[in-house]
mmCIF file of C-alpha atoms in Angstrom:
data_model
loop_
_atom_site.group_PDB
_atom_site.id
_atom_site.type_symbol
_atom_site.label_atom_id
_atom_site.label_comp_id
_atom_site.label_asym_id
_atom_site.label_seq_id
_atom_site.Cartn_x
_atom_site.Cartn_y
_atom_site.Cartn_z
ATOM 1 C CA UNK A 131 61.676 180.792 -55.213
ATOM 2 C CA UNK A 132 64.493 183.275 -54.595
ATOM 3 C CA UNK A 133 63.002 184.257 -51.291
ATOM 4 C CA UNK A 134 62.847 180.602 -50.239
ATOM 5 C CA UNK A 135 66.488 180.071 -51.172
ATOM 6 C CA UNK A 136 67.601 183.129 -49.212
ATOM 7 C CA UNK A 137 65.491 182.138 -46.209
ATOM 8 C CA UNK A 138 67.106 178.705 -46.225
ATOM 9 C CA UNK A 139 70.612 180.183 -46.560
ATOM 10 C CA UNK A 140 70.305 182.989 -44.042
ATOM 11 C CA UNK A 141 67.582 181.674 -41.809
ATOM 12 C CA UNK A 142 64.470 183.604 -40.866
ATOM 13 C CA UNK A 143 65.441 184.746 -37.394
ATOM 14 C CA UNK A 144 67.073 187.979 -38.521
ATOM 15 C CA UNK A 145 65.143 191.162 -37.921
ATOM 16 C CA UNK A 146 64.130 193.201 -40.923
ATOM 17 C CA UNK A 147 66.381 196.068 -39.875
ATOM 18 C CA UNK A 148 69.364 193.736 -39.661
ATOM 19 C CA UNK A 149 68.587 192.336 -43.082
ATOM 20 C CA UNK A 150 68.243 195.810 -44.575
ATOM 21 C CA UNK A 151 71.472 197.004 -42.975
ATOM 22 C CA UNK A 152 73.550 194.281 -44.611
ATOM 23 C CA UNK A 153 76.810 192.668 -43.594
ATOM 24 C CA UNK A 154 78.660 194.230 -40.694
ATOM 25 C CA UNK A 155 82.159 193.394 -41.867
ATOM 26 C CA UNK A 156 82.798 190.904 -39.087
ATOM 27 C CA UNK A 157 80.161 188.268 -38.439
ATOM 28 C CA UNK A 158 79.648 185.163 -40.540
ATOM 29 C CA UNK A 159 76.156 185.470 -41.952
ATOM 30 C CA UNK A 160 76.722 182.795 -44.545
ATOM 31 C CA UNK A 161 79.250 179.975 -44.418
ATOM 32 C CA UNK A 162 80.546 179.906 -47.972
ATOM 33 C CA UNK A 163 82.376 176.649 -47.206
ATOM 34 C CA UNK A 164 79.014 174.883 -47.128
ATOM 35 C CA UNK A 165 78.341 176.009 -50.694
ATOM 36 C CA UNK A 166 81.595 175.506 -52.631
ATOM 37 C CA UNK A 167 80.024 176.271 -56.006
ATOM 38 C CA UNK A 168 78.484 179.544 -54.804
ATOM 39 C CA UNK A 169 81.364 181.990 -55.550
ATOM 40 C CA UNK A 170 81.601 180.775 -59.144
ATOM 41 C CA UNK A 171 77.834 181.039 -59.482
ATOM 42 C CA UNK A 172 77.894 184.638 -58.196
ATOM 43 C CA UNK A 173 80.509 185.474 -60.786
ATOM 44 C CA UNK A 174 78.394 183.919 -63.502
ATOM 45 C CA UNK A 175 75.278 185.796 -62.402
ATOM 46 C CA UNK A 176 77.161 189.074 -62.662
ATOM 47 C CA UNK A 177 78.424 188.322 -66.135
ATOM 48 C CA UNK A 178 78.705 191.226 -68.530
ATOM 49 C CA UNK A 179 78.227 190.515 -72.202
ATOM 50 C CA UNK A 180 80.491 192.314 -74.620
ATOM 51 C CA UNK A 181 79.254 192.553 -78.171
ATOM 52 C CA UNK A 182 81.258 193.652 -81.151
ATOM 53 C CA UNK A 183 79.586 195.740 -83.792
ATOM 54 C CA UNK A 184 81.460 196.549 -86.949
ATOM 55 C CA UNK A 185 81.246 200.159 -87.918
ATOM 56 C CA UNK A 186 80.788 201.017 -91.557
ATOM 57 C CA UNK A 187 82.569 204.285 -91.402
ATOM 58 C CA UNK A 188 85.996 204.107 -89.783
ATOM 59 C CA UNK A 189 86.229 207.798 -89.062
ATOM 60 C CA UNK A 190 89.702 208.831 -87.952
ATOM 61 C CA UNK A 191 88.215 211.286 -85.499
ATOM 62 C CA UNK A 192 86.707 208.558 -83.472
ATOM 63 C CA UNK A 193 88.746 207.845 -80.454
ATOM 64 C CA UNK A 194 88.905 205.230 -77.809
ATOM 65 C CA UNK A 195 86.605 206.309 -75.085
ATOM 66 C CA UNK A 196 85.222 204.945 -71.901
ATOM 67 C CA UNK A 197 86.941 202.892 -69.309
ATOM 68 C CA UNK A 198 85.886 199.461 -68.248
ATOM 69 C CA UNK A 199 83.289 200.880 -65.976
ATOM 70 C CA UNK A 200 81.689 203.004 -68.634
ATOM 71 C CA UNK A 201 78.485 201.579 -69.979
ATOM 72 C CA UNK A 202 78.830 203.270 -73.262
ATOM 73 C CA UNK A 203 80.822 202.287 -76.278
ATOM 74 C CA UNK A 204 84.476 201.665 -76.476
ATOM 75 C CA UNK A 205 85.901 202.188 -79.965
ATOM 76 C CA UNK A 206 88.931 200.229 -81.018
ATOM 77 C CA UNK A 207 90.748 200.530 -84.285
ATOM 78 C CA UNK A 208 92.530 197.528 -85.712
ATOM 79 C CA UNK A 209 93.180 195.602 -88.890
ATOM 80 C CA UNK A 210 91.318 192.693 -90.440
ATOM 81 C CA UNK A 211 93.001 189.663 -91.965
ATOM 82 C CA UNK A 212 93.682 191.552 -95.211
ATOM 83 C CA UNK A 213 95.421 194.402 -93.428
ATOM 84 C CA UNK A 214 92.531 196.799 -93.938
ATOM 85 C CA UNK A 215 91.899 199.122 -91.079
ATOM 86 C CA UNK A 216 88.557 198.656 -89.438
ATOM 87 C CA UNK A 217 86.839 200.149 -86.481
ATOM 88 C CA UNK A 218 84.914 198.069 -84.079
ATOM 89 C CA UNK A 219 82.594 199.312 -81.401
ATOM 90 C CA UNK A 220 82.459 197.255 -78.289
ATOM 91 C CA UNK A 221 79.154 197.661 -76.584
ATOM 92 C CA UNK A 222 79.155 196.541 -73.053
ATOM 93 C CA UNK A 223 75.762 195.115 -72.357
ATOM 94 C CA UNK A 224 74.598 194.270 -68.960
ATOM 95 C CA UNK A 225 72.739 191.026 -68.631
ATOM 96 C CA UNK A 226 69.137 191.307 -67.598
ATOM 97 C CA UNK A 227 69.103 193.672 -64.659
ATOM 98 C CA UNK A 228 66.956 191.338 -62.663
ATOM 99 C CA UNK A 229 69.507 188.541 -62.768
ATOM 100 C CA UNK A 230 72.262 190.589 -61.116
ATOM 101 C CA UNK A 231 70.071 191.725 -58.227
ATOM 102 C CA UNK A 232 70.087 188.350 -56.434
ATOM 103 C CA UNK A 233 73.877 188.126 -56.587
ATOM 104 C CA UNK A 234 74.302 191.656 -55.279
ATOM 105 C CA UNK A 235 71.773 191.178 -52.543
ATOM 106 C CA UNK A 236 73.484 188.019 -51.390
ATOM 107 C CA UNK A 237 76.858 189.713 -51.244
ATOM 108 C CA UNK A 238 75.344 192.725 -49.491
ATOM 109 C CA UNK A 239 73.888 190.525 -46.770
ATOM 110 C CA UNK A 240 76.602 187.921 -46.387
ATOM 111 C CA UNK A 241 79.735 189.789 -47.333
ATOM 112 C CA UNK A 242 81.953 188.730 -50.216
ATOM 113 C CA UNK A 243 83.423 185.222 -50.460
ATOM 114 C CA UNK A 244 87.193 184.953 -50.178
ATOM 115 C CA UNK A 245 87.335 182.860 -53.300
ATOM 116 C CA UNK A 246 87.019 184.975 -56.465
ATOM 117 C CA UNK A 247 86.563 188.078 -54.289
ATOM 118 C CA UNK A 248 88.414 190.459 -56.573
ATOM 119 C CA UNK A 249 86.771 189.198 -59.751
ATOM 120 C CA UNK A 250 83.325 189.466 -58.212
ATOM 121 C CA UNK A 251 84.043 193.037 -57.093
ATOM 122 C CA UNK A 252 85.286 193.882 -60.571
ATOM 123 C CA UNK A 253 82.068 192.612 -62.155
ATOM 124 C CA UNK A 254 79.894 194.378 -59.614
ATOM 125 C CA UNK A 255 81.662 197.678 -60.193
ATOM 126 C CA UNK A 256 80.916 197.569 -63.896
ATOM 127 C CA UNK A 257 77.287 198.128 -62.965
ATOM 128 C CA UNK A 258 78.084 201.314 -61.040
ATOM 129 C CA UNK A 259 77.622 203.176 -64.300
ATOM 130 C CA UNK A 260 74.274 201.603 -65.123
ATOM 131 C CA UNK A 261 71.711 203.879 -66.732
ATOM 132 C CA UNK A 262 69.130 202.655 -64.209
ATOM 133 C CA UNK A 263 69.201 204.585 -60.959
ATOM 134 C CA UNK A 264 67.850 201.617 -59.013
ATOM 135 C CA UNK A 265 70.669 199.392 -60.221
ATOM 136 C CA UNK A 266 73.286 201.958 -59.159
ATOM 137 C CA UNK A 267 71.682 202.081 -55.734
ATOM 138 C CA UNK A 268 71.769 198.309 -55.295
ATOM 139 C CA UNK A 269 75.314 198.134 -56.610
ATOM 140 C CA UNK A 270 76.542 200.853 -54.255
ATOM 141 C CA UNK A 271 75.316 198.876 -51.275
ATOM 142 C CA UNK A 272 76.933 195.705 -52.557
ATOM 143 C CA UNK A 273 80.229 197.522 -53.108
ATOM 144 C CA UNK A 274 80.096 198.714 -49.505
ATOM 145 C CA UNK A 275 80.268 195.116 -48.301
ATOM 146 C CA UNK A 276 83.638 194.745 -50.045
ATOM 147 C CA UNK A 277 85.135 197.942 -48.647
ATOM 148 C CA UNK A 278 84.365 197.662 -44.951
ATOM 149 C CA UNK A 279 87.919 196.667 -44.079
ATOM 150 C CA UNK A 280 90.390 198.964 -42.317
ATOM 151 C CA UNK A 281 91.900 200.273 -45.554
ATOM 152 C CA UNK A 282 88.620 201.976 -46.358
ATOM 153 C CA UNK A 283 90.083 205.401 -47.112
ATOM 154 C CA UNK A 284 92.416 204.049 -49.776
ATOM 155 C CA UNK A 285 89.471 202.106 -51.179
ATOM 156 C CA UNK A 286 87.394 205.291 -51.412
ATOM 157 C CA UNK A 287 90.177 207.181 -53.171
ATOM 158 C CA UNK A 288 90.620 204.327 -55.656
ATOM 159 C CA UNK A 289 86.887 204.294 -56.254
ATOM 160 C CA UNK A 290 86.775 208.040 -56.903
ATOM 161 C CA UNK A 291 89.599 207.776 -59.407
ATOM 162 C CA UNK A 292 87.642 205.159 -61.343
ATOM 163 C CA UNK A 293 84.796 207.523 -62.287
ATOM 164 C CA UNK A 294 85.806 208.029 -65.888
ATOM 165 C CA UNK A 295 83.667 210.262 -68.085
ATOM 166 C CA UNK A 296 80.242 208.885 -67.358
ATOM 167 C CA UNK A 297 77.827 210.914 -65.270
ATOM 168 C CA UNK A 298 76.024 207.755 -64.274
ATOM 169 C CA UNK A 299 79.285 206.272 -63.108
ATOM 170 C CA UNK A 300 80.034 209.389 -61.066
ATOM 171 C CA UNK A 301 76.663 209.073 -59.404
ATOM 172 C CA UNK A 302 77.145 205.363 -58.700
ATOM 173 C CA UNK A 303 80.596 205.946 -57.214
ATOM 174 C CA UNK A 304 79.426 208.819 -55.043
ATOM 175 C CA UNK A 305 76.520 206.720 -53.768
ATOM 176 C CA UNK A 306 78.997 203.972 -52.889
ATOM 177 C CA UNK A 307 81.192 206.418 -51.014
ATOM 178 C CA UNK A 308 78.206 207.763 -49.133
ATOM 179 C CA UNK A 309 76.980 204.266 -48.243
ATOM 180 C CA UNK A 310 80.436 203.221 -47.098
ATOM 181 C CA UNK A 311 80.939 206.260 -44.879
ATOM 182 C CA UNK A 312 77.484 205.907 -43.343
ATOM 183 C CA UNK A 313 77.995 202.222 -42.695
ATOM 184 C CA UNK A 314 81.422 202.711 -41.151
ATOM 185 C CA UNK A 315 80.058 205.481 -38.949
ATOM 186 C CA UNK A 316 77.368 203.110 -37.795
ATOM 187 C CA UNK A 317 79.647 200.124 -37.203
ATOM 188 C CA UNK A 318 82.996 201.624 -36.253
ATOM 189 C CA UNK A 319 82.342 205.175 -35.031
ATOM 190 C CA UNK A 320 85.790 205.501 -33.487
ATOM 191 C CA UNK A 321 87.538 205.001 -36.796
ATOM 192 C CA UNK A 322 85.089 206.742 -39.113
ATOM 193 C CA UNK A 323 86.629 210.164 -39.002
ATOM 194 C CA UNK A 324 89.970 211.862 -38.366
ATOM 195 C CA UNK A 325 91.872 210.644 -41.402
ATOM 196 C CA UNK A 326 89.463 212.429 -43.686
ATOM 197 C CA UNK B 134 47.067 142.188 -53.022
ATOM 198 C CA UNK B 135 48.098 145.598 -51.766
ATOM 199 C CA UNK B 136 49.226 144.254 -48.408
ATOM 200 C CA UNK B 137 51.205 141.619 -50.256
ATOM 201 C CA UNK B 138 52.937 144.303 -52.278
ATOM 202 C CA UNK B 139 53.707 146.241 -49.105
ATOM 203 C CA UNK B 140 55.232 143.196 -47.530
ATOM 204 C CA UNK B 141 57.483 142.703 -50.523
ATOM 205 C CA UNK B 142 58.391 146.336 -51.117
ATOM 206 C CA UNK B 143 57.938 148.882 -48.337
ATOM 207 C CA UNK B 144 58.607 151.655 -50.822
ATOM 208 C CA UNK B 145 55.695 150.563 -53.017
ATOM 209 C CA UNK B 146 53.320 153.389 -52.127
ATOM 210 C CA UNK B 147 56.000 156.039 -52.154
ATOM 211 C CA UNK B 148 57.172 155.050 -55.623
ATOM 212 C CA UNK B 149 53.658 155.006 -57.002
ATOM 213 C CA UNK B 150 52.805 158.301 -55.356
ATOM 214 C CA UNK B 151 55.960 159.885 -56.701
ATOM 215 C CA UNK B 152 55.153 158.698 -60.200
ATOM 216 C CA UNK B 153 51.629 160.027 -59.854
ATOM 217 C CA UNK B 154 52.907 163.410 -58.665
ATOM 218 C CA UNK B 155 55.397 163.652 -61.515
ATOM 219 C CA UNK B 156 52.560 162.793 -63.922
ATOM 220 C CA UNK B 157 50.572 165.693 -62.458
ATOM 221 C CA UNK B 158 53.534 168.019 -62.966
ATOM 222 C CA UNK B 159 53.820 166.992 -66.590
ATOM 223 C CA UNK B 160 50.168 166.872 -67.505
ATOM 224 C CA UNK B 161 48.074 168.823 -65.075
ATOM 225 C CA UNK B 162 46.695 172.166 -66.019
ATOM 226 C CA UNK B 163 46.698 174.350 -62.987
ATOM 227 C CA UNK B 164 44.363 177.248 -62.610
ATOM 228 C CA UNK B 165 46.524 178.730 -59.881
ATOM 229 C CA UNK B 166 50.007 180.165 -60.065
ATOM 230 C CA UNK B 167 51.008 178.017 -57.121
ATOM 231 C CA UNK B 168 50.145 174.725 -58.801
ATOM 232 C CA UNK B 169 47.239 173.864 -56.543
ATOM 233 C CA UNK B 170 47.967 170.705 -54.527
ATOM 234 C CA UNK B 171 50.925 169.405 -56.506
ATOM 235 C CA UNK B 172 53.624 170.812 -54.173
ATOM 236 C CA UNK B 173 51.774 169.395 -51.183
ATOM 237 C CA UNK B 174 51.665 165.988 -52.833
ATOM 238 C CA UNK B 175 55.380 166.148 -53.482
ATOM 239 C CA UNK B 176 56.284 167.126 -49.938
ATOM 240 C CA UNK B 177 53.978 164.409 -48.684
ATOM 241 C CA UNK B 178 55.805 161.795 -50.737
ATOM 242 C CA UNK B 179 59.176 163.031 -49.532
ATOM 243 C CA UNK B 180 58.073 163.145 -45.917
ATOM 244 C CA UNK B 181 57.657 159.384 -46.054
ATOM 245 C CA UNK B 182 61.462 159.185 -46.131
ATOM 246 C CA UNK B 183 61.418 156.134 -48.295
ATOM 247 C CA UNK B 184 64.590 154.961 -49.976
ATOM 248 C CA UNK B 185 62.874 154.709 -53.317
ATOM 249 C CA UNK B 186 62.385 157.336 -54.478
ATOM 250 C CA UNK B 187 65.170 158.957 -52.524
ATOM 251 C CA UNK B 188 65.226 162.640 -51.630
ATOM 252 C CA UNK B 189 68.204 163.113 -53.915
ATOM 253 C CA UNK B 190 66.485 161.453 -56.827
ATOM 254 C CA UNK B 191 63.397 163.608 -56.466
ATOM 255 C CA UNK B 192 65.397 166.846 -56.116
ATOM 256 C CA UNK B 193 67.458 166.095 -59.203
ATOM 257 C CA UNK B 194 64.323 165.265 -61.163
ATOM 258 C CA UNK B 195 62.574 168.457 -60.095
ATOM 259 C CA UNK B 196 65.630 170.575 -60.910
ATOM 260 C CA UNK B 197 65.834 168.975 -64.336
ATOM 261 C CA UNK B 198 62.138 169.609 -64.991
ATOM 262 C CA UNK B 199 62.357 173.195 -63.796
ATOM 263 C CA UNK B 200 65.396 173.885 -65.978
ATOM 264 C CA UNK B 201 63.762 172.832 -69.214
ATOM 265 C CA UNK B 202 63.616 175.727 -71.653
ATOM 266 C CA UNK B 203 60.220 177.216 -72.424
ATOM 267 C CA UNK B 204 59.413 178.430 -75.896
ATOM 268 C CA UNK B 205 57.264 181.556 -76.116
ATOM 269 C CA UNK B 206 54.998 179.743 -78.505
ATOM 270 C CA UNK B 207 54.674 176.834 -76.135
ATOM 271 C CA UNK B 208 51.276 175.431 -75.438
ATOM 272 C CA UNK B 209 49.072 176.636 -72.700
ATOM 273 C CA UNK B 210 50.904 178.763 -70.166
ATOM 274 C CA UNK B 211 48.807 177.217 -67.398
ATOM 275 C CA UNK B 212 50.249 173.825 -68.200
ATOM 276 C CA UNK B 213 53.952 174.358 -67.784
ATOM 277 C CA UNK B 214 55.717 171.547 -65.924
ATOM 278 C CA UNK B 215 58.547 173.978 -65.189
ATOM 279 C CA UNK B 216 56.225 176.101 -63.064
ATOM 280 C CA UNK B 217 54.908 173.112 -61.139
ATOM 281 C CA UNK B 218 58.444 171.841 -60.556
ATOM 282 C CA UNK B 219 59.577 175.238 -59.270
ATOM 283 C CA UNK B 220 56.615 175.440 -56.936
ATOM 284 C CA UNK B 221 57.454 171.962 -55.638
ATOM 285 C CA UNK B 222 61.049 173.008 -55.018
ATOM 286 C CA UNK B 223 59.868 176.119 -53.238
ATOM 287 C CA UNK B 224 57.610 174.088 -50.998
ATOM 288 C CA UNK B 225 60.438 171.691 -50.173
ATOM 289 C CA UNK B 226 62.736 174.554 -49.242
ATOM 290 C CA UNK B 227 60.084 176.109 -47.049
ATOM 291 C CA UNK B 228 59.380 172.855 -45.238
ATOM 292 C CA UNK B 229 60.998 172.736 -41.821
ATOM 293 C CA UNK B 230 61.783 169.007 -42.109
ATOM 294 C CA UNK B 231 62.617 168.670 -45.788
ATOM 295 C CA UNK B 232 64.358 172.017 -46.110
ATOM 296 C CA UNK B 233 67.147 170.990 -43.770
ATOM 297 C CA UNK B 234 68.195 168.329 -46.255
ATOM 298 C CA UNK B 235 68.264 170.747 -49.164
ATOM 299 C CA UNK B 236 71.671 172.261 -48.480
ATOM 300 C CA UNK B 237 73.382 170.402 -51.289
ATOM 301 C CA UNK B 238 70.877 171.803 -53.768
ATOM 302 C CA UNK B 239 70.686 175.438 -52.682
ATOM 303 C CA UNK B 240 73.256 176.620 -55.195
ATOM 304 C CA UNK B 241 71.370 174.922 -58.023
ATOM 305 C CA UNK B 242 68.097 176.406 -56.784
ATOM 306 C CA UNK B 243 69.653 179.881 -56.649
ATOM 307 C CA UNK B 244 70.883 179.540 -60.207
ATOM 308 C CA UNK B 245 67.455 178.359 -61.299
ATOM 309 C CA UNK B 246 65.757 181.295 -59.589
ATOM 310 C CA UNK B 247 68.169 183.810 -61.129
ATOM 311 C CA UNK B 248 67.768 182.287 -64.600
ATOM 312 C CA UNK B 249 64.005 182.450 -64.295
ATOM 313 C CA UNK B 250 64.178 186.169 -63.585
ATOM 314 C CA UNK B 251 65.441 186.544 -67.141
ATOM 315 C CA UNK B 252 62.654 184.428 -68.571
ATOM 316 C CA UNK B 253 60.520 185.967 -71.269
ATOM 317 C CA UNK B 254 57.405 184.219 -69.941
#
């Protein structure tokens, strides 16, 4: 069913190599204006569920850890309605891995929509720290579609600063950087070096 | 009698055929994952381009059928109307004539496909 939808959206005249390569940063592979509800749907498909789990033992040595991109636990200490201190662990759960793949593949092939662009990128980047290597690979290619503009070096530096403490996140970010550099070298060889 | 009906209502056959196809979706056990001839019946009905049932009406009905939740304990897994409806939608999208008219429904179909990837069935 997904394949049929994509074939109808993108057409079937593209070569396999063109499809695999993804968006080139310039051409219009998909007219988002024809599908006004699509950006909001992409955002919904990339939804990250945050669950709160109350911790029995509010150990003072526990500290807030993990940034937004860290797929681990983020501990927050607060007070309940009676003023008693409590610790709550926020587990960031990724929705079923399979459901984010279609959204990422669409963005990878068509480029990001202008509407909700930043929010969609934010949600995609959460998955850069996924424990599944395959997910990090798909995400890195989707992130590349967002960063093909001329300010790519600043985008890479921002990405590298967002690594946090997670090894998985480091790997996902480095894969994104690699994909971006390779893609820029392929598409814009004159501007791919020099400033580095 | 039939020719009389046709004279009165040119959409007579299309309406009956659509109802028969929907009945197959709801009741037919399919031994194949692709719902045997049900998608072909549906595209055949739509190819008639009758006003009743309209393309829009059929698409909305199929989307509604395909979106129905499925309980794990549900009856026979070979008799799921959701599967037949999805296969009908897929066939419509693949059709060179009917697919062109599906633009308004592509976003709904994408959401349906993504939701089904999370299905426990």
